[in-house]
Coordinates of C-alpha atoms in Angstrom, one line a residue:
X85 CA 15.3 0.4 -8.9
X86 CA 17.3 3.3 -7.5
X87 CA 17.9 6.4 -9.6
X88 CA 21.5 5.5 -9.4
X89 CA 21.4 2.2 -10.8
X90 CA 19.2 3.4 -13.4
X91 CA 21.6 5.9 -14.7
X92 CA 24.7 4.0 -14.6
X93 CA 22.6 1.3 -16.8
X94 CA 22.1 4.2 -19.5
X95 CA 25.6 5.6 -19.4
X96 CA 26.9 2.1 -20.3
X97 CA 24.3 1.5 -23.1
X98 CA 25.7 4.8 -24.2
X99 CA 29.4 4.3 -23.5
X100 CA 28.8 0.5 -25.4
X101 CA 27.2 2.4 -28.1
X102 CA 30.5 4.9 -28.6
X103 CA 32.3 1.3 -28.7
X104 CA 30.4 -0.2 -31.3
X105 CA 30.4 2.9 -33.6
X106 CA 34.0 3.3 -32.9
X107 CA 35.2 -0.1 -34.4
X108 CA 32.4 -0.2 -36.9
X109 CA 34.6 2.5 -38.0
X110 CA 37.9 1.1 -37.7
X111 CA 36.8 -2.6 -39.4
X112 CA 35.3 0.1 -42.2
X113 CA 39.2 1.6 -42.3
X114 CA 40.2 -2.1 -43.5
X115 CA 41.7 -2.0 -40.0
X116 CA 40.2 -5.1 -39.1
X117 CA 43.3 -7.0 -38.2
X118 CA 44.4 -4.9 -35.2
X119 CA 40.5 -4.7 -34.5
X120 CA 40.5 -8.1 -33.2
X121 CA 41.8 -8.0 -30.1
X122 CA 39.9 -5.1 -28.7
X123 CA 36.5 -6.8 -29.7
X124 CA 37.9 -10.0 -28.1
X125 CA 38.2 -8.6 -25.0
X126 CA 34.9 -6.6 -25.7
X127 CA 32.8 -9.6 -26.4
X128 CA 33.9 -11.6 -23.3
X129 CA 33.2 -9.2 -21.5
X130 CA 29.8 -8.7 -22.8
X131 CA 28.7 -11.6 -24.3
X132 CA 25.3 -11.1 -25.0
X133 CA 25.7 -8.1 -26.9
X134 CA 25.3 -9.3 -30.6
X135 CA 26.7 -6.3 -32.5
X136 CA 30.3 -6.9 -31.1
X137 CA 29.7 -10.6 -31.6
X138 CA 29.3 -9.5 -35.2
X139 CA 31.7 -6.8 -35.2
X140 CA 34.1 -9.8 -34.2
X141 CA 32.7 -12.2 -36.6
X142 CA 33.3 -9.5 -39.5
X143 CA 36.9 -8.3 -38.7
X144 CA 37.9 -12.1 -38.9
X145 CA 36.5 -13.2 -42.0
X146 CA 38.1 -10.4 -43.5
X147 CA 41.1 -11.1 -41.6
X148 CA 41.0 -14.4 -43.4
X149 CA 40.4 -16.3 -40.8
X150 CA 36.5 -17.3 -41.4
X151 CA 36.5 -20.8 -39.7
X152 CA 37.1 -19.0 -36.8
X153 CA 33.9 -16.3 -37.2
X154 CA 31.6 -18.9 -38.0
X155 CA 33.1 -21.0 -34.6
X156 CA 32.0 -17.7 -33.0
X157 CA 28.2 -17.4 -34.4
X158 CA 28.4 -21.6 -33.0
X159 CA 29.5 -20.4 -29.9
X160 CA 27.2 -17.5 -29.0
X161 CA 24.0 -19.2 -30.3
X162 CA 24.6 -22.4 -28.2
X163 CA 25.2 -19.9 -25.4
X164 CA 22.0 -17.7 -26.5
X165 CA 19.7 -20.9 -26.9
X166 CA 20.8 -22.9 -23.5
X167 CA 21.0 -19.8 -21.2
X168 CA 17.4 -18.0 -22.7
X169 CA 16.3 -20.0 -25.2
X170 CA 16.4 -18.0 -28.0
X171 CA 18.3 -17.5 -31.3
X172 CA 20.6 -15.3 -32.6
X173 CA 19.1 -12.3 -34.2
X174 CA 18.3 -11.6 -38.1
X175 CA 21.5 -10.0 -38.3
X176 CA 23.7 -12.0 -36.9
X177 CA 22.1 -15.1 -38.9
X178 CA 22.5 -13.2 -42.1
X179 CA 26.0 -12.6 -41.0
X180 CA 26.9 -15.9 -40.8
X181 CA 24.8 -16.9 -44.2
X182 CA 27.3 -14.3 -45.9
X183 CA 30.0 -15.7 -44.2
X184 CA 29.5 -19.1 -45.6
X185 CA 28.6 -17.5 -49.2
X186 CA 32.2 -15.8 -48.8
X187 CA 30.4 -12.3 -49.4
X188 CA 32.8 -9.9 -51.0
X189 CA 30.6 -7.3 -49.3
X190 CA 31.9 -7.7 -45.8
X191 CA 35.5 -6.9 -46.7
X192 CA 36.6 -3.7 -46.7
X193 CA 36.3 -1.1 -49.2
X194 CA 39.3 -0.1 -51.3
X195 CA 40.2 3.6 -49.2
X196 CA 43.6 3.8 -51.7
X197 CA 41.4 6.9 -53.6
X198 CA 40.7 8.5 -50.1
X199 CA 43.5 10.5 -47.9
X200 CA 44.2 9.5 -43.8
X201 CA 43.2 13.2 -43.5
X202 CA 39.4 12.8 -45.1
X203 CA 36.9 14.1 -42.7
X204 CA 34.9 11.7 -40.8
X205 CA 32.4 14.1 -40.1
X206 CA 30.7 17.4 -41.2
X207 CA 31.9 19.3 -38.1
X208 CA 35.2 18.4 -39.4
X209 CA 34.7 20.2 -42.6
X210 CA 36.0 24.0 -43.3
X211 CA 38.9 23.5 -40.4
X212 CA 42.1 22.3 -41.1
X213 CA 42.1 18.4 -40.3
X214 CA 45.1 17.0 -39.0
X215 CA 46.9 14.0 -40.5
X216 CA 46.4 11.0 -38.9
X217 CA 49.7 9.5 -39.6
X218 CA 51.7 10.8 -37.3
X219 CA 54.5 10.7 -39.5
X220 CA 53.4 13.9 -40.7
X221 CA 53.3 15.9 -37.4

């Protein structure tokens, strides 16, 4: 395998990465309605990558719309099983045993205490943070 091709297959492990911790943050925001459509076009595009299936699957159970995830976990194990003949890891099973339980725990958490501004990270701390509603610019 060229060195090319072997780099470009990194960056976009890394780049998918950034994506996945990116909306893992935004369904955590309770901003899982307008997460939807991103991880849509995310998961067609890679459908084999089960962490945006699940990121997916999450933001529309708590969307209210958990008929729909569970269609989803359907869909990507038949196409997991046919095309390699496997199943679905232990985390997207659990995922869809919550779903059906109607797990509380996958909805978001109450951020009503917590201001837009609240640092997301330590590097963020002793600076001034700017708000994030724009509003207030």
């Amino acid at each position: 395998m060229p060195i090319r091709e072997v780099v470009a297959t990194n960056w976009d492990e890394v780049y998918l990465g950034a994506v996945e911790d990116f909306l893992d943050a935004r369904i955590e925001r309770g901003e899982h309605a307008s997460v939807i459509a991103d991880l849509t076009v995310h998961v067609r595009r890679y459908p084999g990558r089960e962490r945006l299936c699940g990121q997916l699957m999450t933001a529309l159970y708590a969307a209210g719309r958990a008929a729909e995830a569970l269609d989803l976990y359907r869909t990507v194990r038949r196409r997991l099983v046919d095309e390699l003949g496997i199943e679905p890891g232990p985390s997207l099973q659990r995922l869809e045993l919550a779903i059906l339980r109607g797990d509380p725990t996958l909805l978001p958490r109450d951020r009503a205490h917590r201001p837009t501004c609240w640092p997301t990270s330590t590097a963020a701390r002793g600076r001034p943070v700017p708000f994030a509603n724009s509003r207030f610019r």
